[in-house]
Each structure stands twice: as structure tokens, then as C-alpha cells.
Coordinates of C-alpha atoms in Angstrom, one line a residue:
Chain A
X218 CA -24.3 -2.4 6.2
X219 CA -21.8 -4.5 8.2
X220 CA -19.2 -6.5 6.0
X221 CA -18.4 -9.1 9.6
X222 CA -21.2 -9.6 11.6
X223 CA -19.9 -9.6 15.2
X224 CA -18.0 -12.5 16.0
X225 CA -15.3 -13.6 18.2
X226 CA -12.5 -15.7 16.9
X227 CA -8.9 -16.7 18.4
X228 CA -6.6 -18.3 16.0
X229 CA -3.1 -20.2 17.6
X230 CA 0.4 -20.3 15.6
X231 CA 0.6 -22.4 12.7
X232 CA -0.8 -22.5 8.9
X233 CA -4.5 -21.5 8.8
X234 CA -7.0 -22.2 5.9
X235 CA -9.3 -19.3 5.6
X236 CA -12.1 -20.6 3.6
X237 CA -15.1 -19.2 2.1
X238 CA -17.6 -18.5 -0.8
X239 CA -17.0 -15.2 -2.6
X240 CA -18.5 -12.2 -0.4
X241 CA -18.2 -14.2 2.6
X242 CA -15.8 -11.9 4.7
X243 CA -12.5 -13.5 4.1
X244 CA -10.9 -10.5 2.3
X245 CA -12.3 -8.1 5.0
X246 CA -11.5 -10.4 7.9
X247 CA -7.4 -10.1 6.5
X248 CA -7.8 -6.1 5.9
X249 CA -9.3 -5.6 9.4
X250 CA -6.3 -7.6 11.1
X251 CA -3.7 -5.9 8.8
X252 CA -5.1 -2.1 9.9
X253 CA -6.4 -1.5 6.5
X254 CA -10.0 -1.3 7.7
X255 CA -10.8 -0.1 11.1
X256 CA -13.7 -2.0 13.0
X257 CA -17.0 -0.5 13.8
X258 CA -17.2 -2.1 17.0
X259 CA -15.1 -4.6 19.1
X260 CA -11.3 -4.9 18.6
X261 CA -8.7 -7.2 16.3
X262 CA -5.7 -8.3 17.9
X263 CA -2.7 -9.6 16.2
X264 CA 0.2 -11.6 17.5
X265 CA -1.2 -11.7 21.1
X266 CA -1.6 -7.7 21.4
X267 CA -4.8 -6.0 21.5
X268 CA -5.3 -3.6 19.7
X269 CA -2.6 -4.4 17.5
X270 CA 0.0 -1.3 17.3
X271 CA 1.6 -0.3 14.4
X272 CA 5.1 -1.4 15.5
X273 CA 4.0 -4.6 15.2
X274 CA 3.5 -4.8 11.5
X275 CA 7.3 -5.2 11.3
X276 CA 6.5 -8.9 12.0
X277 CA 3.4 -9.1 9.5
X278 CA 3.6 -9.9 6.0
X279 CA 1.0 -9.7 3.4
X280 CA 0.8 -11.1 -0.3
X281 CA -2.1 -9.5 -1.9
X282 CA -4.5 -11.0 -4.1
X283 CA -4.7 -8.1 -6.8
X284 CA -2.0 -7.5 -9.0
X285 CA 0.0 -4.9 -6.7
X286 CA 3.4 -4.4 -8.6
X287 CA 4.8 -1.3 -10.5
X288 CA 6.1 -2.5 -13.9
X289 CA 8.8 -0.1 -14.5
X290 CA 11.2 -1.9 -11.9
X291 CA 13.1 -5.2 -11.5
X292 CA 12.1 -7.5 -8.7
X293 CA 15.5 -7.0 -7.3
X294 CA 14.7 -3.5 -7.0
X295 CA 11.0 -3.4 -5.6
X296 CA 12.2 -6.4 -3.1
X297 CA 15.1 -4.8 -1.5
X298 CA 13.1 -1.0 -1.3
X299 CA 10.5 -3.2 0.6
X300 CA 12.9 -4.4 2.6
X301 CA 14.5 -1.2 3.4
X302 CA 10.9 0.2 4.2
X303 CA 10.6 -3.0 6.6
X304 CA 13.9 -2.1 8.5
X305 CA 16.6 -4.0 7.0
X306 CA 20.0 -1.5 6.3
X307 CA 20.9 -1.4 3.1
X308 CA 23.8 -4.1 2.6
X309 CA 21.2 -6.8 4.7
X310 CA 18.3 -5.8 2.4
X311 CA 20.0 -6.4 -0.9
X312 CA 21.5 -9.5 0.6
X313 CA 18.2 -10.7 1.9
X314 CA 16.5 -9.8 -0.9
X315 CA 18.8 -12.3 -3.4
X316 CA 18.2 -15.0 -0.8
X317 CA 14.6 -14.8 -0.6
X318 CA 14.1 -14.7 -4.3
X319 CA 16.5 -17.3 -4.7
X320 CA 14.0 -18.9 -2.2
X321 CA 10.7 -18.1 -4.4
X322 CA 13.0 -19.4 -7.7
X323 CA 13.2 -16.3 -9.2
X324 CA 16.3 -16.7 -11.4
X325 CA 17.9 -14.4 -13.6
X326 CA 14.8 -13.1 -14.4
X327 CA 14.8 -10.9 -10.7
X328 CA 16.9 -8.0 -13.0
X329 CA 13.9 -7.6 -15.9
X330 CA 11.3 -5.2 -15.3
X331 CA 8.5 -6.3 -13.9
X332 CA 6.0 -5.4 -16.5
X333 CA 7.8 -8.3 -18.4
X334 CA 7.3 -11.0 -15.8
X335 CA 4.7 -13.9 -16.4
X336 CA 1.8 -14.3 -13.8
X337 CA 3.5 -17.0 -12.2
X338 CA 6.8 -14.9 -11.6
X339 CA 4.6 -12.1 -10.4
X340 CA 3.5 -14.2 -7.6
X341 CA 6.7 -15.0 -6.6
X342 CA 7.6 -11.5 -6.4
X343 CA 4.5 -10.9 -4.6
X344 CA 5.3 -13.3 -2.2
X345 CA 9.4 -12.2 -2.0
X346 CA 8.0 -8.8 -0.7
X347 CA 6.0 -10.5 1.8
X348 CA 8.8 -12.2 3.5
X349 CA 11.8 -10.5 2.8
X350 CA 11.9 -8.7 6.3
X351 CA 11.3 -12.3 8.0
X352 CA 7.7 -11.7 9.3
X353 CA 6.4 -14.3 12.0
X354 CA 3.0 -14.3 10.5
X355 CA 2.2 -14.1 6.7
X356 CA -1.2 -13.5 4.9
X357 CA -1.3 -14.9 1.6
X358 CA -4.6 -14.0 -0.1
X359 CA -5.4 -16.5 -3.0
X360 CA -1.3 -17.0 -3.8
X361 CA -2.2 -19.6 -6.5
X362 CA -4.2 -17.6 -8.9
X363 CA -3.8 -17.8 -12.3
X364 CA -0.7 -20.4 -11.9
X365 CA -0.4 -23.6 -13.8
X366 CA -0.3 -26.7 -12.3
X367 CA 3.7 -26.9 -11.4
X368 CA 3.5 -23.5 -10.6
X369 CA 0.6 -24.2 -8.0
X370 CA 2.7 -27.0 -6.8
X371 CA 5.4 -25.0 -6.1
X372 CA 4.1 -22.1 -4.6
X373 CA 1.9 -24.9 -2.1
X374 CA 5.6 -26.3 -1.4
X375 CA 6.5 -23.0 -0.6
X376 CA 3.9 -22.4 1.9
X377 CA 4.4 -25.6 3.5
X378 CA 7.8 -25.0 4.2
X379 CA 7.3 -21.1 5.2
X380 CA 5.0 -22.9 7.6
X381 CA 7.7 -25.9 8.9
X382 CA 10.0 -22.9 9.6
X383 CA 8.3 -21.6 12.5
X384 CA 6.0 -19.2 10.6
X385 CA 2.4 -18.7 11.1
X386 CA 0.6 -18.4 7.9
X387 CA -3.0 -17.4 7.0
X388 CA -4.3 -18.9 3.7
X389 CA -7.1 -17.2 2.5
X390 CA -8.3 -19.2 -0.5
X391 CA -11.4 -20.7 -2.1
X392 CA -9.2 -24.0 -3.5
X393 CA -9.7 -26.5 -0.7
X394 CA -6.9 -28.9 -2.1
X395 CA -4.5 -26.0 -1.3
X396 CA -6.1 -25.7 2.5
X397 CA -5.9 -29.3 2.7
X398 CA -2.1 -29.5 1.4
X399 CA -0.7 -26.7 3.4
X400 CA -2.8 -25.8 6.7
X401 CA -3.5 -27.6 9.9
X402 CA -6.3 -25.4 11.0
X403 CA -9.2 -24.4 8.9
X404 CA -11.8 -21.2 9.5
X405 CA -14.7 -21.7 7.3
X406 CA -16.6 -18.4 6.8
X407 CA -19.9 -17.6 4.9
X408 CA -22.4 -14.4 5.3
X409 CA -19.9 -12.1 7.2
X410 CA -19.8 -14.5 10.2
X411 CA -17.0 -17.0 11.2
X412 CA -19.0 -20.8 11.0
X413 CA -16.2 -22.9 12.1
X414 CA -12.7 -23.2 13.1
X415 CA -11.3 -26.2 14.1
X416 CA -8.2 -28.4 13.9
X417 CA -8.2 -29.9 10.1
X418 CA -7.5 -33.4 11.3
X419 CA -10.3 -33.1 13.9
X420 CA -12.9 -31.6 11.6
X421 CA -12.8 -33.9 8.9
X422 CA -12.2 -36.8 11.6
X423 CA -15.5 -37.0 12.4
X424 CA -17.4 -39.9 11.1
X425 CA -20.9 -39.4 10.0
X426 CA -23.6 -41.6 8.8
X427 CA -25.5 -41.0 5.4
X428 CA -29.1 -41.0 5.5
X429 CA -31.5 -40.6 2.6
X430 CA -35.2 -41.1 3.1
X431 CA -38.5 -40.9 1.3
X432 CA -40.3 -37.8 2.6
X433 CA -39.3 -34.7 4.5
X434 CA -35.6 -34.7 5.5
X435 CA -36.0 -31.6 7.3
X436 CA -38.5 -32.7 10.1
X437 CA -36.7 -36.5 9.7
X438 CA -33.7 -34.8 10.9
X439 CA -35.6 -32.7 13.5
X440 CA -36.8 -36.0 14.9
X441 CA -33.4 -37.3 15.1
X442 CA -32.2 -34.3 16.9
X443 CA -34.9 -34.8 19.3
X444 CA -33.5 -38.2 20.4
X445 CA -30.2 -36.6 21.0
X446 CA -28.6 -37.2 17.9
X447 CA -26.5 -34.2 15.7
X448 CA -28.1 -34.3 12.4
X449 CA -28.0 -31.6 9.8
X450 CA -29.1 -31.5 6.1
X451 CA -27.4 -30.7 2.9
X452 CA -28.9 -31.1 -0.7
X453 CA -31.4 -33.6 0.5
X454 CA -28.7 -36.1 2.5
X455 CA -29.1 -36.2 6.4
X456 CA -25.8 -36.3 8.2
X457 CA -25.5 -37.6 11.5
X458 CA -22.5 -37.6 13.5
X459 CA -21.3 -41.0 14.4
X460 CA -20.9 -44.7 13.1
X461 CA -23.0 -46.2 15.3
X462 CA -25.9 -44.8 14.9
X463 CA -27.7 -47.1 12.7
X464 CA -30.3 -48.6 15.5
X465 CA -31.4 -45.0 16.5
X466 CA -32.2 -44.2 13.3
X467 CA -33.8 -46.9 12.0
X468 CA -36.2 -46.9 15.5
X469 CA -36.6 -42.9 14.5
X470 CA -37.9 -44.2 10.7
X471 CA -40.0 -46.6 12.2
X472 CA -41.9 -44.7 14.7
X473 CA -42.3 -41.7 12.1
X474 CA -43.3 -43.9 9.8
X475 CA -40.1 -42.7 7.4
X476 CA -39.1 -44.8 4.4
X477 CA -35.3 -45.0 4.6
X478 CA -33.7 -45.5 1.2
X479 CA -30.2 -45.3 2.3
X480 CA -27.5 -45.4 5.1
X481 CA -24.0 -45.4 4.9
X482 CA -20.9 -44.8 7.2
X483 CA -19.2 -41.6 5.2
X484 CA -15.8 -39.7 5.7
X485 CA -16.0 -36.2 5.0
X486 CA -13.5 -34.8 2.6
X487 CA -12.9 -31.0 2.9
X488 CA -15.0 -30.5 0.2
X489 CA -18.3 -32.1 2.3
X490 CA -17.1 -30.2 5.3
X491 CA -17.4 -27.1 3.3
X492 CA -20.5 -27.4 1.7
X493 CA -22.0 -28.5 5.0
X494 CA -20.8 -25.7 7.1
X495 CA -21.7 -23.0 4.1
X496 CA -25.1 -24.4 3.5
X497 CA -26.2 -24.7 7.2
X498 CA -24.6 -21.4 8.1
X499 CA -26.8 -19.7 4.7
X500 CA -23.3 -18.8 3.4
Chain B
X260 CA 20.8 -39.2 -15.5
X261 CA 18.0 -37.2 -14.1
X262 CA 19.0 -33.9 -12.1
X263 CA 16.9 -33.7 -9.1
X264 CA 15.4 -30.2 -7.9
X265 CA 17.4 -28.7 -5.6
X266 CA 15.6 -28.5 -2.1
X267 CA 15.0 -24.6 -1.1
X268 CA 14.4 -24.2 2.8
X269 CA 13.2 -21.0 4.3
X270 CA 16.0 -18.7 6.0
X271 CA 15.0 -16.4 8.9
X272 CA 17.0 -13.4 8.8
X273 CA 18.8 -11.9 11.8
X274 CA 19.5 -8.6 11.8
X275 CA 18.7 -5.3 13.8
X276 CA 15.7 -3.1 12.5
X277 CA 16.5 0.6 11.4
X278 CA 14.4 3.2 12.9
X279 CA 11.6 4.9 11.5
X280 CA 13.5 7.9 10.8
X281 CA 16.1 6.1 9.0
X282 CA 13.3 4.5 6.9
X283 CA 11.7 7.8 6.5
X284 CA 15.1 9.3 4.9
X285 CA 15.6 6.2 2.9
X286 CA 12.2 6.5 1.4
X287 CA 12.4 10.6 0.7
X288 CA 15.7 9.8 -1.0
X289 CA 14.7 7.6 -3.2
X290 CA 11.7 9.3 -4.0
X291 CA 14.2 12.1 -4.9
X292 CA 16.3 10.1 -7.3
X293 CA 13.6 8.5 -9.1
X294 CA 12.0 11.8 -9.9
X295 CA 15.2 13.0 -11.1
X296 CA 15.7 9.7 -13.2
X297 CA 13.1 11.3 -15.2
X298 CA 15.0 13.1 -18.6
X299 CA 11.9 15.6 -18.5
X300 CA 12.9 16.5 -15.3
X301 CA 16.7 16.8 -15.7
X302 CA 15.7 18.6 -18.8
X303 CA 13.8 21.3 -16.9
X304 CA 16.5 21.3 -13.8
X305 CA 19.0 21.9 -16.9
X306 CA 17.2 24.9 -18.7
X307 CA 16.6 26.4 -15.3
X308 CA 20.0 26.7 -14.3
X309 CA 20.9 27.3 -17.8
X310 CA 18.4 30.1 -18.9
X311 CA 18.4 31.7 -15.5
X312 CA 20.8 30.9 -12.5
X313 CA 24.1 30.7 -14.4
X314 CA 23.6 34.2 -15.9
X315 CA 23.0 35.6 -12.4
X316 CA 26.1 34.0 -11.1
X317 CA 28.0 36.3 -12.5
X318 CA 25.6 39.0 -11.3
X319 CA 26.7 37.6 -7.9
X320 CA 30.1 37.9 -8.6
X321 CA 29.9 41.5 -9.4
X322 CA 28.1 42.4 -6.8
X323 CA 29.1 44.5 -4.1
X324 CA 25.8 44.1 -1.8
X325 CA 25.3 40.5 -1.1
X326 CA 21.6 41.4 0.6
X327 CA 20.4 43.3 -2.1
X328 CA 17.1 42.0 -2.5
X329 CA 17.1 42.6 -6.4
X330 CA 19.5 39.8 -6.3
X331 CA 17.1 37.5 -5.2
X332 CA 13.7 38.8 -5.7
X333 CA 13.5 38.8 -9.2
X334 CA 15.1 35.2 -9.8
X335 CA 12.4 33.8 -7.6
X336 CA 9.5 35.2 -9.7
X337 CA 11.5 34.0 -12.8
X338 CA 11.6 30.5 -11.6
X339 CA 8.0 30.4 -11.0
X340 CA 7.2 28.9 -14.3
X341 CA 9.8 26.3 -14.0
X342 CA 8.7 25.3 -10.8
X343 CA 5.5 24.6 -12.3
X344 CA 6.4 22.6 -15.0
X345 CA 8.7 20.7 -12.6
X346 CA 5.7 20.3 -10.0
X347 CA 3.3 18.7 -13.0
X348 CA 6.2 16.4 -14.3
X349 CA 7.4 14.9 -11.2
X350 CA 4.3 15.5 -9.1
X351 CA 1.8 14.1 -11.3
X352 CA 3.1 10.5 -10.7
X353 CA 3.1 11.2 -7.0
X354 CA 0.5 9.0 -5.9
X355 CA -1.2 8.5 -9.0
X356 CA 1.0 5.6 -9.8
X357 CA 1.0 3.8 -6.6
X358 CA -3.1 4.0 -6.6
X359 CA -2.7 3.0 -10.2
X360 CA -0.8 -0.1 -10.1
X361 CA -2.2 -0.9 -6.4
X362 CA 1.4 -0.6 -4.5
X363 CA 0.1 1.3 -2.4
X364 CA -1.4 -1.4 0.1
X365 CA 2.3 -2.9 0.5
X366 CA 3.3 0.6 1.7
X367 CA 0.3 0.9 3.7
X368 CA 0.2 -2.8 5.2
X369 CA 4.0 -2.0 6.7
X370 CA 4.7 -0.2 9.9
X371 CA 5.0 3.1 7.9
X372 CA 1.6 3.1 7.2
X373 CA -0.1 5.7 5.4
X374 CA 1.0 9.0 7.3
X375 CA 4.7 8.1 6.6
X376 CA 3.9 7.3 2.9
X377 CA 2.4 10.6 2.6
X378 CA 4.9 12.5 4.2
X379 CA 7.8 11.1 2.4
X380 CA 6.4 11.3 -0.7
X381 CA 5.4 15.1 -0.3
X382 CA 9.0 15.7 0.9
X383 CA 10.5 14.1 -1.9
X384 CA 8.5 15.8 -4.4
X385 CA 9.4 19.5 -2.1
X386 CA 12.8 18.4 -2.0
X387 CA 13.1 18.4 -6.0
X388 CA 11.2 21.4 -6.5
X389 CA 13.5 23.2 -3.9
X390 CA 16.4 22.2 -6.8
X391 CA 14.9 25.4 -8.6
X392 CA 13.5 27.2 -6.0
X393 CA 15.9 27.1 -3.1
X394 CA 19.1 25.6 -4.1
X395 CA 19.2 28.5 -6.6
X396 CA 19.2 31.1 -3.9
X397 CA 22.0 29.4 -1.8
X398 CA 24.2 29.2 -4.4
X399 CA 23.9 32.8 -5.4
X400 CA 24.0 33.9 -1.8
X401 CA 27.0 31.8 -1.4
X402 CA 28.8 33.0 -4.1
X403 CA 27.7 36.8 -3.8
X404 CA 28.8 36.6 0.2
X405 CA 31.7 35.0 -0.9
X406 CA 32.9 37.8 -3.5
X407 CA 31.7 40.3 -1.9
X408 CA 33.5 39.4 1.7
X409 CA 30.9 41.8 3.5
X410 CA 31.6 43.2 7.3
X411 CA 30.4 40.9 9.9
X412 CA 27.8 43.8 11.2
X413 CA 26.4 43.9 7.4
X414 CA 25.7 40.0 7.9
X415 CA 24.0 40.5 11.1
X416 CA 22.2 43.6 10.0
X417 CA 21.3 42.7 6.4
X418 CA 21.4 38.7 6.1
X419 CA 17.8 38.0 6.9
X420 CA 17.2 39.0 3.2
X421 CA 19.0 35.8 2.4
X422 CA 17.1 33.7 5.0
X423 CA 14.0 35.2 3.4
X424 CA 14.9 34.5 0.0
X425 CA 15.4 31.2 1.3
X426 CA 12.1 31.1 3.0
X427 CA 10.4 32.4 0.4
X428 CA 11.8 29.2 -2.0
X429 CA 11.2 26.6 0.7
X430 CA 7.6 27.8 0.5
X431 CA 7.2 27.7 -3.1
X432 CA 8.5 24.1 -3.0
X433 CA 6.1 22.8 -0.3
X434 CA 3.1 24.6 -1.9
X435 CA 3.6 23.0 -5.0
X436 CA 4.4 20.1 -3.8
X437 CA 1.1 19.9 -2.3
X438 CA -0.9 21.6 -5.1
X439 CA 0.6 18.7 -7.5
X440 CA 0.1 15.5 -4.9
X441 CA -3.7 16.7 -4.2
X442 CA -4.6 16.7 -8.1
X443 CA -2.3 13.4 -8.5
X444 CA -4.6 11.8 -5.7
X445 CA -7.9 13.4 -7.0
X446 CA -7.4 12.3 -10.7
X447 CA -5.5 9.0 -9.9
X448 CA -3.8 8.9 -13.8
X449 CA -0.4 10.9 -14.4
X450 CA -1.9 11.9 -18.2
X451 CA -4.4 13.8 -16.7
X452 CA -2.8 15.1 -13.6
X453 CA 0.2 16.5 -15.3
X454 CA -1.9 18.8 -17.8
X455 CA -4.5 19.7 -15.1
X456 CA -1.7 20.7 -12.1
X457 CA -0.6 23.4 -15.4
X458 CA -3.7 24.3 -16.3
X459 CA -5.3 24.9 -12.6
X460 CA -2.3 27.5 -12.1
X461 CA -2.5 29.2 -15.6
X462 CA -6.5 29.3 -14.9
X463 CA -5.7 31.1 -11.8
X464 CA -3.7 33.6 -13.4
X465 CA -6.6 34.3 -16.0
X466 CA -9.2 33.8 -13.5
X467 CA -7.4 36.6 -11.5
X468 CA -7.1 39.1 -14.9
X469 CA -10.7 38.9 -15.3
X470 CA -12.1 39.3 -11.9
X471 CA -9.5 42.4 -11.7
X472 CA -11.0 43.6 -14.7
X473 CA -14.4 43.1 -13.4
X474 CA -14.4 44.3 -10.0
X475 CA -13.0 47.0 -8.4
X476 CA -11.9 44.9 -5.2
X477 CA -8.8 44.2 -4.8
X478 CA -9.3 41.0 -3.1
X479 CA -9.8 39.7 -7.0
X480 CA -6.1 39.3 -7.3
X481 CA -6.2 36.6 -4.5
X482 CA -6.9 34.2 -6.8
X483 CA -3.6 34.3 -8.7
X484 CA -1.1 32.1 -6.7
X485 CA 2.2 33.6 -8.4
X486 CA 0.5 37.0 -7.7
X487 CA 0.5 35.5 -4.4
X488 CA 3.7 34.7 -4.1
X489 CA 5.1 38.0 -5.5
X490 CA 3.0 39.7 -2.8
X491 CA 4.8 37.8 0.0
X492 CA 8.0 38.3 -1.7
X493 CA 7.6 42.2 -2.2
X494 CA 6.7 42.4 1.6
X495 CA 9.6 40.4 2.7
X496 CA 12.2 42.0 0.3
X497 CA 10.9 45.4 1.2
X498 CA 10.1 46.9 -2.0
X499 CA 7.5 49.1 -3.1
X500 CA 4.0 47.4 -2.6
X501 CA 1.2 48.4 -5.3
X502 CA -2.3 49.0 -4.5
X503 CA -3.6 45.5 -3.8
X504 CA -4.7 43.0 -1.0
X505 CA -2.3 43.0 2.0
X506 CA 0.4 40.6 2.2
X507 CA -0.9 39.0 4.8
X508 CA -4.0 38.6 3.0
X509 CA -1.7 36.9 -0.1
X510 CA -0.2 34.8 2.9
X511 CA -3.4 33.7 3.8
X512 CA -5.1 32.8 0.3
X513 CA -1.8 30.5 -0.2
X514 CA -1.9 28.9 3.3
X515 CA -5.6 27.9 2.7
X516 CA -5.0 26.6 -0.7
X517 CA -2.3 24.3 0.8
X518 CA -3.8 23.1 4.2
X519 CA -6.8 22.1 1.7
X520 CA -4.7 20.4 -0.6
X521 CA -3.4 18.6 2.6
X522 CA -6.9 17.9 4.1
X523 CA -7.6 16.1 0.7
X524 CA -4.6 14.4 0.5
X525 CA -5.1 12.8 4.1
X526 CA -8.7 12.3 3.4
X527 CA -7.8 10.0 0.4
X528 CA -4.7 8.0 1.5
X529 CA -5.0 8.2 5.3
X530 CA -8.5 7.8 5.9
X531 CA -10.3 6.1 3.1
X532 CA -10.7 2.7 3.6
X533 CA -11.6 1.5 -0.2
X534 CA -8.4 1.7 -1.5
X535 CA -7.2 -1.2 -3.0

């Protein structure tokens, strides 16, 4: 059984939101890119290299979703340790550790054992270990999980700042507002395949007309498509691409004897886009 | 007056990355230091040196033959129990902690990857075990050679005894590091791994005794870990070999177990993909 179906996806640098329902394949995709899984076929490239050599991992950071911190050491000790393992010398690892812990907002708590930390503090330490070696691309897997609204806002602001500092980030989440806040591009996955990859602005910018009818929405959408319109059905609503399609919709309804109940222009939210794409993709 | 929140900006790091060898050395030395932070490990070291090594230092000071196998052979036999307990104390959490805490993913996504992680962890444990199996030989031989001041021809002629003793000490450390590491990986919980390491070796001794009593074949004693090390030691030091398996059979049995442990760890840590 394949967790990810054959797909070709080339993403550019920037802040990319990786969206999808549970089991869509988001974590599998990240694990493949990081080399934690071996693809059964095809190749996975990273930072322009196909396949990515292990040396490239010095330029990659990863903040896992799950708890992964030993409770017996302090944040300073842990982050500087992973800094050293990522190639920083003893002196610069300690200096960089304090810089990055300041950056993520860890105060004097950095000297306490991690077992005593709150969820928010643990998330900060996980972020610090992902950034300590100054990677070019960082994978964040559900970074706002378990955070209170203030902590979440702080985390999202940090992600924006990392992205603005010229780092590529991949944000895997099921929280759509997080992607809207941080990302310039969006990848939507469902059922183990990539359903959409586009600039967020462009994906949301497409104007639609929502049509509701009395009768079979699917066959009416087929009729619209027969006239060259891009029409999809989601939860009984027919979404027709474009704003000035009213005349064609009316005409189609007249010809097919369908009663129109609602017709209105519609600007899509990321939630609308997600539900539509995942619904169409069978996710 | 409201105080504004300080604006934090990401600062890139500019520096040259160290080589993989440097990172591996750091990883091994950190593992060694952390293992010695355990009060149980320190206690075992203290007891080993207090009970076994310091008394033998006086023997070494008084010896006229620094290459007498009797100076090293019995010591290597006596430290077996301490090596085993130290392997249980320091080795039980070798991989189990990282798997339990799921910290292992942070190693695997770095350039060092799983193979370096495996080698580094094993080397740090072997170094800790070497503190009771190799270091005492080095100390004793140094003291004995310095106090007896042998002629150069004697050093050239008999010096290999010390090298054999050091080699056997290394073998003991590496074997028990592999053995403890494999059980740590297999059980994934320190509280189970520590007693399992001790019981597995003790069980091999008991099983060997029972099999030897039941069977006429001398190969039954190959089940004993310590028995095999004693056989190899007796061969290296040229002492009398009792009727039993050949030394190469004992070395083969130990090598087979060590290889099986290494293969198990490689399968679980390097090739297994469903780790957290």
C-alpha cells in the first residue's frame, strides 16, 4: 500500500503551507524529504539536488509535531548540543544557542530542566533546535499545537520573521488561519496526493459564482462544463469560475429546465478553497 | 506608561561548520561524560578500582617480570562482573532513552544520520566500559614496566603480553557495549533493559553449566560468555587450556553474538523507517 501516490511537485523557496486532512500524507511527504523514509519509487530532491545528499542536511531544520525533548537536560544544554552536532564549534554553539533562545523568547527558564517546561516553552525549544544551525529551509510540523492564543500568535510572528529573513519554510498544519498568516504559497494534499499547489493569493483571488438549483447539482454542473465553464460541486453548491457567467448559467438552466434558487458572486476564503479542493480530490 | 514588546529579528549565523570527525568525537565524548554522571556508574568504578586494581598496583610495583601473564589474566577475569554491571547501568539507556523520548528523530534529520548516531553511542559506551577493562591493564602494565625497568630485548620479546591484555580488554568492552546496546534497542525501556542485560549473561552461565552436565560434548560450554572470554584469554596468555572447546571456537561464538547484536541495532536504528 502506498502512503503517497505518484505525484510530481516542485516547490519554490518562500513560505509554503502544507494543508490536508488527517491521513492526507503531509507527514509522509515531510519524512520523505528529510530522508526519514525511502521512496518506493521516484526521487525526492531538496534545495535543488536530486536526490539530496546527506551533506545537505546541514542546511535543513526540522521542528517535529510530537514531543521529542529529553526531560533531564536544560534548553541551553540541548540546543547547544544539537548545534555542535550540526557543525558549530564549541564557542559559537553556546553563543548561538543563547541568541536563538532569546529570539524564540526563552528567558531564564532556559537553565531549568525541560521536564519542568510548559507546552509553549517546549515548542520554543523545539523551534530553537531547528534554527540553531541557521538552516536554509525549515520544516515546521504543527508548530502551534497546544499553544494558547498568545503563544500561537507569538509562534506565527516568529515564523513570519524567519521567512522574511530569507529562509524557506514549510508549515504543515491543519489550522488554515496559520497558513493565511504566514505563507505565500499553499500545497493542499488529500488521499495521499497533491491536489493543489499555487500562490495563496492567486488561489484565493479567483472569483467564483455560487449557484444553487432545485434538482441534480452534479448533472447541472456537467451541463455547465459542456458549455466550457469551470464548474465544481461542493456540498450541493455549484462553484463556477468567473463573475460574469450569469447569462450562461441562466441560459443553461433554461435549456435544461432547471430551476435556479440562488446565484451570487463569491470570494473564496482559504477554508472554502480547502473544502472544495479536498472534496473534489476525494480526500 | 505602556512598555512596548521588544521586536525580535532573526539573525543568521556566519561561521564555518566543523567536519564530521569533529562532530563524532564531540558526540562520543559527551556520551562518555554523561554516562559517568550517573552515581551508580561512579560507584561501580570506585568499587572496581578500590577492590581490584589498587591492591594489584602493589603487586605490580613489587614484580620483577612486568610481562608475567599472571599479572593481567586474573585481573581481566575478575573485572568481568563489574563490566557487566556497568554495561547494565550505562548501557540500558543507550538507545532506549532516545527512542522513548523520541529524541532520535532529531539525530536522524541531521547530517550525522542514523549510522553515525549508532557508532557514536556504541563508542561512548565502549569507552566507559574500557575504563574498567582496558584502563586497569594500561595502568598496571605502566606501573610494572616503570618499576621493573626491563631491558629493551625483554620488551621486544615479551611485550606482546601487554598488547594481548589490552586487546582482550578492548574486546570485552566492545562486546558488552554491543550486547547492552542490542538489548537497549530491543526492549526500548531502561527499567527492563538493565536487569535483562545482567540476566542474559547470568543465564548464559547457568545454561552452560546445565548443558555441560547433561552433554558429553565440550561445545556446551560455548554458551557461556565469560567462559569464552576466559578461553581466549588463556590462549593469548599461554596458560594451560583445560579440555574444552578450541579458543577459535570461543572467539567465533563471541564474534557471532557481537555480529548478531550489531545487525539487530542496524536493522532497528538505521533501516527501520517507522521510528518516531
